[in-house]
XYZ file of C-alpha atoms in Angstrom:
173
model
C -0.003 0.013 0.002
C 1.138 3.503 -0.820
C 1.372 6.372 1.615
C -1.927 8.232 1.820
C -0.449 11.692 2.210
C 1.777 11.172 -0.800
C -1.199 9.830 -2.780
C -3.316 12.826 -1.957
C -0.478 15.172 -2.875
C -1.038 13.951 -6.485
C -4.360 15.781 -6.695
C -4.218 18.936 -8.731
C -6.437 21.958 -9.111
C -7.816 23.239 -12.433
C -9.071 26.836 -12.332
C -12.266 27.832 -14.143
C -13.547 24.328 -14.776
C -16.284 23.388 -15.550
C -17.061 27.118 -15.725
C -15.420 30.404 -14.722
C -14.947 30.901 -11.040
C -14.881 27.167 -10.152
C -11.686 25.591 -8.804
C -11.917 21.915 -9.876
C -10.040 19.286 -7.882
C -8.681 16.710 -10.380
C -7.998 13.318 -8.908
C -6.972 11.700 -12.228
C -3.290 11.538 -11.147
C -4.361 9.617 -8.019
C -6.424 7.193 -10.093
C -3.587 6.631 -12.533
C -1.065 5.698 -9.811
C -1.591 2.168 -8.485
C 0.005 2.719 -5.066
C -1.936 5.976 -4.655
C -5.178 4.298 -5.562
C -4.440 1.472 -3.070
C -3.704 4.022 -0.416
C -7.041 5.752 -0.968
C -8.938 2.441 -0.815
C -7.097 1.500 2.391
C -7.807 4.995 3.786
C -11.531 4.461 3.168
C -11.327 1.095 4.957
C -9.769 2.729 7.998
C -12.427 5.473 8.299
C -15.633 3.775 7.024
C -16.613 2.136 10.348
C -18.885 -0.910 10.637
C -19.039 -3.070 7.521
C -21.595 -2.053 4.983
C -23.529 -4.483 2.836
C -23.138 -2.485 -0.348
C -21.362 0.558 -1.771
C -23.267 3.344 -3.511
C -20.696 4.994 -5.889
C -21.476 8.448 -7.234
C -20.923 9.281 -10.906
C -18.289 9.671 -12.220
C -15.014 9.485 -10.207
C -16.895 8.012 -7.286
C -17.545 4.982 -9.487
C -13.812 4.325 -9.689
C -13.092 4.746 -5.985
C -16.304 3.029 -4.927
C -15.847 -0.017 -7.249
C -12.193 -0.429 -6.093
C -13.303 -0.289 -2.418
C -16.142 -2.729 -3.029
C -14.049 -5.159 -4.982
C -11.337 -5.288 -2.304
C -13.863 -5.770 0.502
C -16.142 -8.408 -1.111
C -19.047 -6.020 -1.576
C -21.363 -5.154 -4.465
C -21.551 -1.649 -5.801
C -24.610 0.254 -7.059
C -24.134 3.212 -9.357
C -25.643 6.610 -8.436
C -25.940 8.070 -11.932
C -26.675 11.317 -13.719
C -30.168 11.501 -15.315
C -30.773 9.435 -18.411
C -27.956 6.914 -17.943
C -29.881 4.042 -16.317
C -32.177 1.681 -18.273
C -34.414 1.075 -15.193
C -34.710 3.941 -12.780
C -35.852 3.229 -9.199
C -35.647 6.786 -7.784
C -34.667 10.202 -9.168
C -33.772 13.429 -7.319
C -32.985 16.924 -8.600
C -30.693 19.047 -6.435
C -28.589 22.208 -6.442
C -24.861 22.324 -7.228
C -22.529 25.191 -6.487
C -22.960 26.200 -10.151
C -26.474 25.080 -11.145
C -28.782 22.059 -10.736
C -28.401 18.365 -11.478
C -30.345 15.127 -11.204
C -29.189 11.805 -9.822
C -30.866 8.412 -10.226
C -30.450 4.876 -8.705
C -31.439 1.692 -10.425
C -34.646 -0.045 -9.493
C -34.503 -3.200 -7.380
C -30.825 -3.113 -6.528
C -30.827 -1.613 -3.004
C -32.829 -3.855 -0.681
C -34.701 -2.505 2.367
C -32.512 -2.551 5.413
C -29.179 -2.829 3.581
C -26.315 -0.861 5.098
C -24.858 1.383 2.378
C -21.586 3.242 2.294
C -21.750 6.217 -0.118
C -18.421 6.945 -1.879
C -17.530 9.979 -3.983
C -14.435 11.913 -4.947
C -14.979 15.428 -3.626
C -17.348 16.934 -1.047
C -17.931 20.588 -1.970
C -21.307 22.140 -1.060
C -22.718 18.736 -0.211
C -25.538 18.732 -2.755
C -24.426 15.623 -4.605
C -23.677 13.633 -1.484
C -26.940 14.643 0.143
C -28.872 13.664 -3.016
C -27.077 10.308 -3.146
C -27.897 9.637 0.529
C -31.547 10.621 0.018
C -31.827 8.246 -2.926
C -30.313 5.360 -0.950
C -32.703 6.007 1.930
C -35.710 6.402 -0.396
C -34.864 2.939 -1.810
C -34.944 1.508 1.796
C -31.186 1.464 2.501
C -29.519 2.828 5.574
C -26.535 5.149 4.942
C -23.702 4.031 7.234
C -21.434 6.861 6.134
C -20.164 9.018 3.321
C -16.533 8.602 2.266
C -14.754 11.206 0.033
C -11.139 11.595 -1.011
C -11.184 15.374 -0.658
C -13.453 17.804 1.219
C -13.457 21.529 0.436
C -13.918 22.706 3.974
C -14.781 26.320 3.247
C -17.892 25.255 1.389
C -19.225 23.493 4.549
C -20.896 20.613 2.636
C -21.166 18.539 5.789
C -24.092 20.694 6.888
C -26.255 19.270 4.105
C -25.539 15.731 5.246
C -27.351 16.173 8.592
C -26.342 13.474 11.087
C -24.810 11.107 8.564
C -21.153 10.231 9.339
C -18.826 11.909 6.844
C -15.230 10.760 6.330
C -12.833 12.809 4.195
C -9.284 11.578 3.633
C -8.106 15.170 3.294
C -9.745 18.539 3.901
C -8.523 21.462 1.779
């Protein structure tokens, strides 16, 4: 396993993406480095708490981190997708982003009532995406055991939108 601090140091910022005034945190260099990726997955293991039954991975980079975590822990993974990407939609939710609105969906019949679900995404900013993902999991009957993110942008205070759900960030910037 790689060193988590070194792994997270690979993240880079991209100004004015996806639109002017937004500072985007690009985790592609972390994903492309095998020891860094292993360090992130191990970091999630250390902070995620009691074992979940399933991982809910948020589109798009959350898919990569969530699937890696699930595969190394013997868990299944359910995608939390942008609108129009799923062939059979169970639940849909529109929410506000820091730069507009978006819609997330979960597939029908995948999350079973009472399942313990760990939500995984790449970055926690204003909390809209994570809160929407949690609400979708709960609407489907799952129980959110926690939210794991690689990076949290602390100044945007996204944790507030996640109410009493446990939030675990590997680094706060």
